Short mmCIF file of C-alpha atoms in Angstrom, two decimals:
data_model
loop_
_atom_site.label_atom_id
_atom_site.label_comp_id
_atom_site.label_asym_id
_atom_site.label_seq_id
_atom_site.Cartn_x
_atom_site.Cartn_y
_atom_site.Cartn_z
CA MET A 1 32.01 -29.01 -2.51
CA THR A 2 34.38 -31.20 -0.30
CA SER A 3 34.52 -35.02 -1.13
CA GLY A 4 32.36 -37.14 1.10
CA ARG A 5 30.22 -34.25 2.47
CA SER A 6 28.85 -31.02 1.12
CA VAL A 7 31.04 -28.20 2.33
CA MET A 8 30.83 -24.82 0.54
CA ASP A 9 33.93 -22.59 0.44
CA GLY A 10 35.79 -25.03 2.59
CA ARG A 11 33.95 -23.76 5.61
CA PHE A 12 30.12 -24.13 5.55
CA GLU A 13 28.81 -27.73 5.81
CA LEU A 14 25.29 -28.21 4.44
CA LEU A 15 23.19 -30.10 7.02
CA GLU A 16 19.57 -29.85 5.91
CA ARG A 17 17.51 -28.35 3.08
CA LEU A 18 15.01 -25.94 4.64
CA GLY A 19 13.09 -24.80 1.55
CA SER A 20 13.29 -24.22 -2.13
CA GLY A 21 11.44 -22.32 -4.84
CA GLY A 22 11.68 -20.40 -8.01
CA MET A 23 14.69 -18.41 -6.78
CA GLY A 24 16.66 -21.11 -5.25
CA THR A 25 17.27 -23.22 -2.24
CA VAL A 26 17.85 -22.48 1.47
CA TRP A 27 20.00 -24.78 3.61
CA ARG A 28 20.74 -25.12 7.31
CA ALA A 29 24.58 -25.30 7.52
CA LEU A 30 27.33 -25.38 10.04
CA ASP A 31 30.03 -22.79 10.01
CA LEU A 32 33.00 -25.06 10.68
CA VAL A 33 35.32 -22.24 11.69
CA LEU A 34 33.04 -20.52 14.23
CA GLN A 35 31.06 -23.66 15.16
CA ARG A 36 27.67 -21.98 14.71
CA GLU A 37 24.66 -22.80 12.56
CA VAL A 38 23.86 -20.47 9.69
CA ALA A 39 21.56 -20.35 6.74
CA LEU A 40 22.90 -20.63 3.20
CA LYS A 41 20.88 -19.54 0.26
CA GLU A 42 21.71 -21.11 -3.14
CA VAL A 43 20.53 -18.49 -5.61
CA ARG A 44 18.98 -19.92 -8.76
CA PRO A 45 16.93 -17.09 -10.59
CA GLY A 46 14.06 -18.46 -12.57
CA GLY A 47 14.70 -22.01 -11.09
CA GLY A 48 18.21 -22.01 -12.61
CA GLU A 49 16.96 -21.97 -16.20
CA VAL A 50 19.08 -19.21 -17.54
CA PRO A 51 19.82 -19.86 -21.26
CA PRO A 52 23.53 -20.95 -21.49
CA ASP A 53 24.09 -18.60 -24.39
CA ASP A 54 22.78 -15.59 -22.43
CA ALA A 55 26.09 -14.63 -20.78
CA ALA A 56 25.06 -11.01 -20.43
CA LEU A 57 21.92 -11.95 -18.47
CA ALA A 58 23.74 -14.36 -16.19
CA GLY A 59 26.38 -11.67 -15.54
CA MET A 60 23.68 -9.16 -14.79
CA TYR A 61 21.98 -11.51 -12.24
CA ARG A 62 25.33 -12.27 -10.62
CA GLU A 63 26.31 -8.63 -10.29
CA ARG A 64 22.92 -7.76 -8.86
CA VAL A 65 23.16 -10.46 -6.27
CA LEU A 66 26.54 -9.25 -5.15
CA ARG A 67 25.51 -5.54 -5.04
CA GLU A 68 22.39 -6.30 -3.04
CA ALA A 69 24.19 -8.50 -0.53
CA ARG A 70 26.81 -5.87 -0.01
CA ALA A 71 24.04 -3.31 0.59
CA LEU A 72 22.26 -5.47 3.10
CA ALA A 73 25.56 -6.17 4.88
CA ARG A 74 25.57 -2.47 5.70
CA ILE A 75 22.17 -2.60 7.43
CA ASP A 76 22.76 -3.08 11.13
CA HIS A 77 19.46 -3.43 12.81
CA PRO A 78 17.90 -5.91 15.27
CA HIS A 79 14.75 -6.28 13.15
CA VAL A 80 16.86 -7.02 9.91
CA VAL A 81 18.28 -10.42 9.43
CA THR A 82 22.07 -10.39 9.33
CA ILE A 83 24.15 -11.43 6.26
CA HIS A 84 27.42 -12.89 7.35
CA HIS A 85 29.30 -13.76 4.17
CA ILE A 86 29.12 -14.10 0.36
CA ILE A 87 30.49 -17.24 -1.29
CA ASP A 88 31.56 -16.45 -4.89
CA SER A 89 34.06 -17.83 -7.37
CA PRO A 90 34.50 -17.72 -11.07
CA ASP A 91 33.25 -21.35 -11.45
CA MET A 92 29.92 -20.61 -9.71
CA PRO A 93 27.04 -19.18 -11.88
CA TYR A 94 25.74 -17.22 -8.93
CA PRO A 95 27.00 -16.32 -5.43
CA TRP A 96 25.73 -18.16 -2.30
CA LEU A 97 24.64 -15.96 0.59
CA VAL A 98 25.56 -16.82 4.22
CA MET A 99 23.02 -15.48 6.66
CA GLU A 100 21.72 -15.49 10.20
CA LEU A 101 19.66 -18.59 11.08
CA VAL A 102 16.51 -17.41 12.83
CA ARG A 103 14.98 -19.97 15.26
CA GLY A 104 11.25 -19.56 15.67
CA GLU A 105 8.39 -19.35 13.19
CA SER A 106 7.29 -17.05 10.44
CA LEU A 107 4.40 -14.63 10.80
CA GLN A 108 2.78 -16.79 8.12
CA ASP A 109 2.98 -19.85 10.40
CA ARG A 110 1.69 -17.83 13.32
CA LEU A 111 -1.39 -16.55 11.33
CA ALA A 112 -2.23 -20.18 10.37
CA ARG A 113 -3.21 -20.56 13.96
CA GLY A 114 -5.43 -17.54 13.98
CA ALA A 115 -5.45 -13.79 13.66
CA LEU A 116 -3.36 -11.48 15.92
CA THR A 117 -4.91 -9.02 18.30
CA PRO A 118 -4.54 -5.30 17.32
CA LEU A 119 -2.00 -5.04 20.09
CA GLU A 120 0.10 -7.91 18.84
CA ALA A 121 -0.13 -6.75 15.22
CA ALA A 122 0.85 -3.25 16.23
CA ARG A 123 4.03 -4.54 17.94
CA VAL A 124 4.91 -6.61 14.83
CA GLY A 125 4.20 -3.68 12.66
CA ARG A 126 6.59 -1.36 14.61
CA GLY A 127 9.37 -3.84 14.32
CA VAL A 128 8.87 -4.31 10.60
CA LEU A 129 8.60 -0.57 10.08
CA ALA A 130 11.88 0.04 11.98
CA ALA A 131 13.52 -2.55 9.67
CA LEU A 132 12.12 -0.74 6.64
CA GLN A 133 13.37 2.56 7.90
CA ALA A 134 16.89 1.12 8.24
CA ALA A 135 16.67 -0.33 4.78
CA HIS A 136 15.31 2.80 3.14
CA ARG A 137 18.01 4.92 4.65
CA ALA A 138 20.45 2.51 2.86
CA GLY A 139 18.61 3.12 -0.34
CA ILE A 140 16.98 -0.28 -0.43
CA CYS A 141 13.33 -1.01 -1.06
CA HIS A 142 12.23 -4.48 0.02
CA ARG A 143 9.46 -4.97 -2.60
CA ASP A 144 8.07 -8.17 -1.06
CA ILE A 145 6.71 -7.43 2.43
CA LYS A 146 4.38 -10.33 3.41
CA PRO A 147 3.88 -12.65 6.44
CA GLY A 148 6.15 -15.30 4.91
CA ASN A 149 9.09 -12.82 4.89
CA VAL A 150 8.71 -11.85 8.57
CA LEU A 151 10.21 -14.18 11.04
CA LEU A 152 9.29 -14.12 14.77
CA ARG A 153 12.12 -14.80 17.17
CA GLU A 154 11.52 -16.94 20.30
CA ASP A 155 10.76 -13.67 22.19
CA GLY A 156 8.13 -12.69 19.56
CA SER A 157 10.16 -9.84 18.02
CA PRO A 158 9.91 -9.59 14.22
CA VAL A 159 12.85 -10.00 11.77
CA LEU A 160 12.48 -8.83 8.21
CA THR A 161 13.96 -11.24 5.70
CA ASP A 162 14.38 -11.84 1.93
CA PHE A 163 15.65 -8.46 0.83
CA GLY A 164 17.60 -9.67 -2.14
CA ILE A 165 14.96 -11.55 -4.08
CA ALA A 166 12.97 -8.70 -5.64
CA VAL A 167 16.10 -6.78 -6.68
CA LEU A 168 17.57 -10.04 -8.10
CA GLU A 169 14.52 -10.82 -10.10
CA GLU A 170 14.11 -7.18 -11.21
CA ALA A 171 17.34 -7.69 -13.21
CA SER A 172 15.40 -9.84 -15.68
CA ARG A 173 13.25 -6.81 -16.49
CA VAL A 174 15.91 -5.55 -18.78
CA THR A 175 15.25 -8.40 -21.12
CA ALA A 176 11.78 -9.60 -20.09
CA THR A 177 9.83 -6.38 -20.84
CA GLY A 178 6.96 -5.59 -18.52
CA GLY A 179 8.04 -7.89 -15.58
CA LEU A 180 7.29 -6.98 -12.05
CA VAL A 181 8.19 -8.71 -8.83
CA GLY A 182 6.41 -9.26 -5.58
CA SER A 183 3.55 -11.25 -4.15
CA PRO A 184 0.46 -10.27 -6.02
CA GLU A 185 -1.85 -9.73 -3.03
CA TYR A 186 0.67 -7.59 -1.13
CA ILE A 187 1.99 -5.49 -3.94
CA ALA A 188 1.17 -1.66 -4.02
CA PRO A 189 -1.03 -0.47 -6.86
CA GLU A 190 1.48 2.06 -8.32
CA ARG A 191 3.93 -0.76 -8.93
CA LEU A 192 1.49 -2.27 -11.29
CA HIS A 193 1.72 0.99 -13.16
CA GLY A 194 5.49 0.82 -13.44
CA ARG A 195 6.45 3.00 -10.52
CA GLU A 196 9.41 1.27 -8.73
CA GLY A 197 11.80 2.19 -6.01
CA ASP A 198 9.39 4.25 -3.87
CA PRO A 199 9.61 3.45 -0.11
CA ALA A 200 5.89 4.26 0.15
CA SER A 201 5.25 1.06 -1.78
CA ASP A 202 6.77 -0.98 1.01
CA LEU A 203 4.47 0.96 3.45
CA TRP A 204 1.45 -0.16 1.50
CA SER A 205 2.52 -3.70 1.74
CA LEU A 206 3.05 -3.29 5.51
CA GLY A 207 -0.52 -1.93 5.61
CA MET A 208 -1.78 -5.00 3.90
CA LEU A 209 0.24 -7.28 6.15
CA LEU A 210 -1.38 -5.55 9.18
CA TYR A 211 -4.81 -5.90 7.61
CA VAL A 212 -4.27 -9.68 7.10
CA ALA A 213 -2.79 -10.07 10.53
CA VAL A 214 -5.89 -8.83 12.29
CA GLU A 215 -8.56 -9.83 9.90
CA GLY A 216 -7.33 -13.29 8.94
CA HIS A 217 -7.76 -12.83 5.18
CA ASN A 218 -6.39 -10.78 2.40
CA PRO A 219 -9.10 -8.37 0.92
CA VAL A 220 -7.66 -8.45 -2.65
CA ARG A 221 -6.90 -12.08 -3.03
CA ARG A 222 -9.13 -13.62 -5.78
CA THR A 223 -9.47 -16.97 -7.43
CA THR A 224 -7.04 -16.28 -10.18
CA LEU A 225 -3.90 -14.29 -10.54
CA ALA A 226 -5.47 -11.93 -13.21
CA ALA A 227 -8.39 -11.21 -10.96
CA THR A 228 -6.08 -10.58 -8.06
CA LEU A 229 -4.05 -8.08 -10.13
CA ALA A 230 -7.31 -6.34 -11.18
CA ALA A 231 -8.32 -6.12 -7.56
CA VAL A 232 -5.04 -4.48 -6.69
CA MET A 233 -5.19 -2.01 -9.47
CA THR A 234 -8.68 -0.86 -8.51
CA ALA A 235 -7.84 -0.88 -4.89
CA GLN A 236 -11.18 -1.86 -3.48
CA ILE A 237 -10.19 -2.26 0.14
CA PRO A 238 -13.06 -2.73 2.65
CA ALA A 239 -12.64 -1.24 6.08
CA PRO A 240 -11.16 -3.84 8.58
CA ARG A 241 -13.67 -5.01 11.24
CA GLN A 242 -11.22 -6.47 13.85
CA ALA A 243 -8.47 -3.82 13.74
CA GLY A 244 -9.68 -1.70 16.69
CA PRO A 245 -7.16 1.03 17.48
CA LEU A 246 -5.03 -0.19 14.57
CA ALA A 247 -7.68 0.71 11.93
CA GLU A 248 -6.44 4.27 11.67
CA ALA A 249 -2.97 3.19 10.63
CA ILE A 250 -4.18 0.59 8.26
CA GLY A 251 -6.63 3.00 6.66
CA ALA A 252 -3.83 5.56 6.24
CA LEU A 253 -1.52 3.10 4.54
CA LEU A 254 -3.93 1.47 2.12
CA VAL A 255 -4.58 4.48 -0.07
CA PRO A 256 -3.59 4.24 -3.73
CA ASP A 257 -1.68 7.61 -3.86
CA PRO A 258 1.77 6.98 -2.44
CA ALA A 259 2.14 10.61 -1.48
CA ALA A 260 -1.03 10.40 0.72
CA ARG A 261 0.44 7.60 2.97
CA PRO A 262 1.92 8.74 6.25
CA ASP A 263 5.69 8.81 6.37
CA ALA A 264 7.58 6.34 8.65
CA ALA A 265 7.91 8.80 11.66
CA LEU A 266 4.13 9.50 11.69
CA LEU A 267 3.29 5.92 11.05
CA ASP A 268 5.38 4.91 14.09
CA ARG A 269 3.47 7.31 16.27
CA MET A 270 0.22 5.85 14.95
CA LEU A 271 1.38 2.29 15.67
CA ALA A 272 2.69 3.29 19.09
CA ALA A 273 -0.69 4.68 19.91
CA ALA A 274 -2.39 1.46 18.74
CA GLU A 275 0.02 -0.47 20.90
CA GLY A 276 -0.76 1.70 23.89
CA GLN A 277 2.63 3.24 24.11
CA PRO A 278 3.32 6.86 25.04
CA THR A 279 3.70 8.98 21.90
CA SER A 280 4.03 12.57 20.90
CA PRO A 281 0.92 14.74 20.20
CA SER A 282 -0.97 13.37 17.23
CA VAL A 283 -0.35 14.87 13.86
CA PRO A 284 -3.18 14.38 11.38
CA PHE A 285 -2.08 12.53 8.30
CA PRO A 286 -3.09 13.45 4.78
CA ALA A 287 -6.40 12.31 3.55
CA PRO A 288 -6.35 9.68 0.86
CA HIS A 289 -7.17 10.75 -2.71
CA PRO A 290 -10.69 9.97 -3.67
CA PRO A 291 -11.70 6.61 -5.22
CA GLY A 292 -11.31 6.09 -8.91
CA PRO A 293 -14.07 4.85 -11.14
CA GLY A 294 -15.50 1.37 -11.23
CA PRO A 295 -15.96 -1.02 -8.39
CA ILE A 296 -14.80 -4.56 -9.23
CA PRO A 297 -17.46 -6.45 -11.09
CA SER A 298 -19.30 -9.26 -9.26
CA THR A 299 -17.72 -11.73 -11.75
CA VAL A 300 -14.55 -11.42 -9.71
CA PRO A 301 -15.75 -12.87 -6.34
CA ALA A 302 -13.89 -12.21 -3.06
CA PHE A 303 -11.67 -15.14 -2.17
CA ALA A 304 -10.57 -15.77 1.36
CA ALA A 305 -6.91 -16.74 1.70
CA PRO A 306 -6.48 -20.49 2.47
CA PRO A 307 -4.33 -21.38 5.56
CA PRO A 308 -0.68 -21.13 4.53
CA ARG A 309 1.38 -24.34 4.34
CA ARG A 310 3.38 -25.04 7.43
CA GLN A 311 7.15 -24.89 7.42
CA ASN A 312 9.65 -26.25 9.92
CA PRO A 313 8.95 -24.00 12.98
CA ALA A 314 12.16 -24.78 14.66
CA LEU A 315 14.49 -23.50 12.02
CA LEU A 316 13.59 -20.65 9.87
CA VAL A 317 15.95 -18.68 7.71
CA LEU A 318 16.38 -15.30 6.25
CA ALA A 319 15.20 -16.04 2.81
CA GLY A 320 11.88 -17.36 1.73
CA ALA A 321 11.51 -19.52 -1.37
CA GLY A 322 11.29 -16.49 -3.60
CA ALA A 323 9.09 -13.86 -5.03
CA VAL A 324 6.38 -14.25 -7.67
CA VAL A 325 7.13 -12.61 -10.92
CA LEU A 326 4.24 -10.66 -12.20
CA VAL A 327 3.98 -9.52 -15.85
CA PHE A 328 2.25 -6.25 -16.85
CA ALA A 329 0.54 -8.08 -19.54
CA LEU A 330 -1.52 -10.11 -17.08
CA ALA A 331 -2.68 -6.84 -15.39
CA PHE A 332 -3.49 -5.33 -18.73
CA PHE A 333 -5.59 -8.28 -19.95
CA ALA A 334 -7.22 -8.64 -16.54
CA VAL A 335 -8.41 -5.05 -16.70
CA GLN A 336 -9.44 -5.38 -20.34
CA ALA A 337 -11.56 -8.37 -19.39
CA LEU A 338 -13.31 -6.44 -16.70
CA GLU A 339 -13.94 -3.62 -19.07
CA ARG A 340 -15.57 -5.99 -21.56
CA ASP A 341 -17.46 -7.78 -18.88
CA GLU A 342 -19.22 -4.75 -17.41
CA GLY A 343 -18.93 -2.24 -20.24
CA ARG A 344 -17.07 0.23 -18.03
CA THR A 345 -13.64 1.53 -17.61
CA VAL A 346 -11.65 0.14 -14.66
CA THR A 347 -8.71 2.16 -13.39
CA ALA A 348 -6.48 2.29 -10.37
CA GLY A 349 -7.93 4.42 -7.61
CA PRO A 350 -8.67 4.44 -3.94
CA SER A 351 -11.44 2.27 -2.61
CA ALA A 352 -14.97 3.46 -2.48
CA GLY A 353 -15.28 1.06 0.26
CA THR A 354 -12.42 2.23 2.42
CA ARG A 355 -13.62 4.22 5.39
CA GLN A 356 -11.89 7.53 5.21
CA PRO A 357 -9.84 8.62 8.33
CA GLU A 358 -11.17 11.48 10.44
CA PRO A 359 -8.86 14.35 11.04
CA THR A 360 -7.88 15.55 14.53
CA GLU A 361 -10.13 18.01 16.24
CA THR A 362 -9.43 21.72 15.80
CA SER A 363 -10.76 24.75 17.49
CA GLU A 364 -14.42 25.70 17.27
CA LYS A 365 -14.48 28.52 14.79
CA VAL A 366 -16.96 28.77 12.05
CA VAL A 367 -17.00 31.11 9.11
CA SER A 368 -19.74 32.22 6.75
CA GLU A 369 -19.50 32.21 2.98
CA GLU A 370 -18.24 35.80 3.19
CA GLY A 371 -15.56 34.75 5.64
CA GLY A 372 -17.26 36.09 8.89
CA ARG A 373 -17.84 34.10 12.00
CA LEU A 374 -21.34 32.40 12.19
CA PRO A 375 -23.24 32.13 15.37
CA GLU A 376 -23.69 28.50 16.64
CA SER A 377 -27.30 28.52 15.88
CA ALA A 378 -26.55 29.30 12.21
CA ARG A 379 -23.90 26.62 11.70
CA PRO A 380 -24.83 23.96 9.01
CA THR A 381 -25.36 20.47 10.50
CA SER A 382 -23.51 19.04 7.46
CA LEU A 383 -21.08 20.58 5.07
CA LEU A 384 -22.82 18.66 2.26
CA THR A 385 -25.11 21.56 1.49
CA PRO A 386 -24.85 24.40 -0.93
CA ALA A 387 -24.14 26.92 1.80
CA GLY A 388 -21.77 24.57 3.71
CA ILE A 389 -19.66 23.91 0.52
CA ARG A 390 -19.55 27.56 -0.53
CA GLY A 391 -18.39 28.46 2.97
CA VAL A 392 -15.61 25.80 2.80
CA ILE A 393 -14.52 27.14 -0.57
CA THR A 394 -14.38 30.64 0.83
CA ALA A 395 -12.28 29.46 3.75
CA PHE A 396 -9.90 27.62 1.56
CA GLU A 397 -9.54 30.65 -0.81
CA LYS A 398 -8.82 32.95 2.07
CA ALA A 399 -6.26 30.63 3.81
CA THR A 400 -4.33 29.71 0.67
CA GLY A 401 -4.68 32.90 -1.44
CA ASN A 402 -5.70 30.59 -4.38
CA ASP A 403 -8.85 30.28 -6.38
CA LYS A 404 -7.61 27.34 -8.46
CA PHE A 405 -7.44 23.88 -6.76
CA ALA A 406 -5.93 20.64 -7.75
CA ALA A 407 -8.20 18.51 -5.55
CA PHE A 408 -11.31 19.16 -3.38
CA THR A 409 -13.17 16.59 -1.23
CA VAL A 410 -16.02 17.37 1.11
CA TYR A 411 -17.30 15.08 3.90
CA GLU A 412 -20.21 15.87 6.27
CA GLU A 413 -17.91 17.33 8.96
CA TYR A 414 -14.67 18.23 7.23
CA ALA A 415 -13.01 18.81 3.88
CA TYR A 416 -9.66 18.62 2.12
CA ALA A 417 -8.24 20.69 -0.73
CA GLU A 418 -4.94 20.81 -2.60
CA VAL A 419 -3.31 23.85 -4.20
CA PRO A 420 -0.44 23.78 -6.71
CA VAL A 421 3.00 24.73 -5.50
CA PRO A 422 4.38 27.54 -7.85
CA GLY A 423 7.10 26.49 -9.98
CA ARG A 424 6.55 22.73 -9.46
CA SER A 425 4.63 20.86 -12.12
CA LYS A 426 2.87 18.19 -9.95
CA ALA A 427 3.56 19.23 -6.39
CA THR A 428 0.73 20.43 -4.19
CA ASP A 429 0.06 21.61 -0.58
CA ARG A 430 -2.80 19.86 1.21
CA TYR A 431 -5.19 21.61 3.58
CA LEU A 432 -7.83 20.52 6.00
CA TYR A 433 -11.04 22.49 6.82
CA ARG A 434 -12.90 21.55 10.06
CA ASN A 435 -15.07 23.59 12.40
CA GLY A 436 -14.35 26.65 10.22
CA GLU A 437 -10.56 26.48 10.68
CA VAL A 438 -8.17 25.68 7.79
CA THR A 439 -4.86 23.97 8.61
CA LYS A 440 -2.11 22.87 6.41
CA GLN A 441 -1.69 19.06 6.34
CA GLY A 442 1.45 18.36 4.20
CA ALA A 443 2.54 17.83 0.76
CA GLY A 444 0.80 15.97 -2.17
CA THR A 445 1.04 15.42 -5.89
CA SER A 446 -1.47 15.80 -8.68
CA ASP A 447 -1.34 15.68 -12.42
CA GLU A 448 -4.97 16.47 -13.12
CA GLY A 449 -4.65 20.26 -13.54
CA THR A 450 -6.56 22.79 -11.51
CA VAL A 451 -10.10 24.13 -11.43
CA ASN A 452 -11.94 27.12 -9.96
CA LEU A 453 -14.44 25.62 -7.65
CA ARG A 454 -16.95 28.47 -8.36
CA VAL A 455 -17.69 27.09 -11.85
CA PHE A 456 -19.77 24.29 -10.19
CA ASP A 457 -23.47 24.86 -9.49
CA TRP A 458 -23.42 23.89 -5.88
CA ASN A 459 -27.34 24.21 -5.61
CA VAL A 460 -27.58 20.82 -7.26
CA VAL A 461 -25.95 18.99 -4.33
CA PRO A 462 -29.18 18.00 -2.51
CA ARG A 463 -30.57 16.61 -5.75
CA LEU A 464 -27.31 14.61 -6.43
CA LEU A 465 -27.37 13.17 -2.98
CA ARG A 466 -30.91 12.02 -3.42
CA ALA A 467 -30.03 10.53 -6.77
CA ALA A 468 -27.11 8.69 -5.15
CA ASP A 469 -29.45 7.22 -2.51
CA ARG A 470 -31.71 5.96 -5.26
CA ARG A 471 -29.06 4.68 -7.74
CA LEU A 472 -25.93 3.49 -5.85
CA ASN A 473 -27.30 0.41 -4.05
CA VAL A 474 -26.00 1.50 -0.68
CA PRO A 475 -29.11 1.43 1.55
CA ASP A 476 -27.38 2.42 4.76
CA PRO A 477 -24.29 4.33 3.88
CA GLU A 478 -21.53 4.86 6.49
CA ASN A 479 -19.85 7.65 4.51
CA ARG A 480 -21.11 10.31 2.04
CA TYR A 481 -18.74 12.74 0.34
CA LEU A 482 -18.16 14.74 -2.81
CA VAL A 483 -15.07 14.86 -4.89
CA VAL A 484 -14.07 17.41 -7.48
CA LYS A 485 -11.96 16.17 -10.42
CA PRO A 486 -10.40 19.18 -12.20
CA SER A 487 -9.73 17.05 -15.33
CA TRP A 488 -11.43 13.66 -15.50
CA THR A 489 -10.17 11.34 -18.19
CA PHE A 490 -13.38 9.37 -18.26
CA ALA A 491 -15.46 12.46 -19.16
CA GLY A 492 -13.25 13.92 -21.91
CA ASP A 493 -10.80 15.67 -19.48
CA LYS A 494 -13.37 18.14 -18.25
CA PRO A 495 -14.12 19.02 -14.60
CA MET A 496 -16.56 16.71 -12.84
CA LEU A 497 -18.29 16.34 -9.53
CA LEU A 498 -18.30 12.80 -8.03
CA VAL A 499 -20.77 11.86 -5.40
CA TYR A 500 -19.87 8.73 -3.20
CA LEU A 501 -21.74 6.50 -0.83
CA ASN A 502 -20.16 3.56 0.88
CA ASP A 503 -20.60 1.09 3.68
CA GLU A 504 -18.51 -1.74 5.10
CA HIS A 505 -19.05 -3.86 2.05
CA GLY A 506 -17.96 -1.29 -0.55
CA GLY A 507 -19.72 1.45 -2.30
CA GLY A 508 -20.46 3.27 -5.54
CA TYR A 509 -20.61 6.79 -6.99
CA LEU A 510 -22.18 8.94 -9.66
CA ALA A 511 -20.47 11.59 -11.73
CA ALA A 512 -21.92 14.95 -12.75
CA ASP A 513 -20.74 17.80 -14.76
CA VAL A 514 -20.40 21.41 -13.57
CA LYS A 515 -24.19 22.04 -14.06
CA GLY A 516 -25.17 18.90 -12.14
CA ARG A 517 -26.07 16.73 -15.08
CA ILE A 518 -25.38 13.11 -14.19
CA GLU A 519 -23.16 11.44 -16.90
CA LYS A 520 -22.02 8.17 -15.28
CA THR A 521 -23.27 5.98 -12.43
CA TYR A 522 -21.31 3.20 -10.82
CA PRO A 523 -23.48 1.51 -8.23
CA ALA A 524 -22.15 -0.92 -5.54
CA GLU A 525 -22.09 -4.58 -6.66
#
C-alpha cells in the first residue's frame, strides 16, 4: 500500500469495493500506468481464517492461486474474462489478481427481471460453452458454472468468470477430508460422489443454468442445504415447460451419467439449432441412463429460488464473491435421513421425471423376431409387448454380434442397448433401435456387469405394465419404458427389470425379477 491512498504494487489504485465473500474481496481499481480501470481480487480463502501455524496449508493455497492464474492467463477467448497481472510478494499471504473489468450486468441480475426466451438462452449458452471449450482445452474445469459467474457485456455477449475459486478452495480438501466446492444447486451429481475434474461436470452445470434461465427457478433447490444435496444426488429433474427448442439440449445435459451427455461439438450444434442458426446434419445424442431408485420423499418439498440480490449493474468484475464449500458428510447424512424417513434406499440416478429425448428418424425397416422383414400390417404398434421386445433383442444381437448386454432400455417407439468393449473393463458401445434398424450411437460406460436378455420372461410385460398403472400413482403418463439392470445392488446384485411411468411432475417405477415377480415398488410422490 502507498501512504495516503491504497495503491497495490505501486501501480493499481483501489477505488471502490465491489463485492466480498468467503473467498475474498473484489475492488474496482485504476491502473496508473495504462490509465484504465481494472478489477482486483484480494484472495482470502475461508474468509482469511487460515491458522497461523499451518504454514503448509497457507503455502498450498498460495501456490494453487498462482498456478490457476497462470493457466487462465493462457486462455485467450472473447467469452473468458482476461487476467492481466498477478501481484505477489513474500510479505503477502496470498497473491492478488488483476483482471478485466466487465461493464454490464451478471446473468443473475438479468434473471431477476424475468426468464430468458429460449432464443436468448441459447445464445448465452453457446457463448458459455465456447468459453468452457477453451478452458477444457487448457486442462481447466470451472466447477462453478452459475448465473452469478456469467457476466453480460453491454452488447449482451456472455463472459465466463471466477475460474480460480473452485480450484483454490479445492486445495483445502487435502486437509479437510470430504470437502467439495461449487454452488449446491448447480453441482453435477457425480461430484457429490467424489468424481472431480471431468469436463462433463461443467456441462451438467451449463444445462442447469439454461434450465433456470428459461424456467425462472432451479428444480433441485430445496429449503435446506442437506435437502438440496439429496435432490442433486437423486437427480429428480422435471422436464422444462418453457424451453421450447432448447428442451432437447437441456434434457441431454441433465442426465446423471457423465458419459451419456453430449460432447461440446454436438452440444454446440444443438444450441445452434435452438438459436435458429444453420448447423450441420443432426447427430443423435446418447440416451441417458435409466433412473435410479427412489423418488425424493414428499418431506423434502420443492422450493422456488428467490430473486437474487442485485449488485452494482454498472461495474461487474471477473470474480464473484466465492464458491460454497460443500462437505460430503452433509450429503451422506441427508441421504441417510431420507432413507430413515421413507424406509427406502435413495441413490444417485437419472430422473424418473425427466422426459427422455427422442432419437432422430431412421429408415423404415422392420424385422421379425427371427430377423426377417415384417409386412407393415404386422408391425407392432408399440415395442412394449413381448413380441416387440424379442424382435428388438434379435436385432441388437444380429447387429452387435453379442448376446450379453450391459444396458437395455425399451420405449414404445425405440430402444437402446450397450455392449461391452473387449479388453476394456467398463467401456461400452451404445446402440439405438428404431423402425427395425440398429445404428451405433457412441460410447458409454457401465460397471454393472452384463446379462443375456433371453433369461427374462418377456411374456409378463403386459401384466407388469398394468401393475405399474395401478401402483405408481401416475394417472396420465407421458412416458412408459422398461430398463434392464444386469446387476442391481438393491436386489442382491441380481438382474432386474424396471418398469417406469412418468409425467411432467415426476414418476415412479416397479422392479421385477427375471420371472416377473415384483419385488419393489416406488410410486410417484
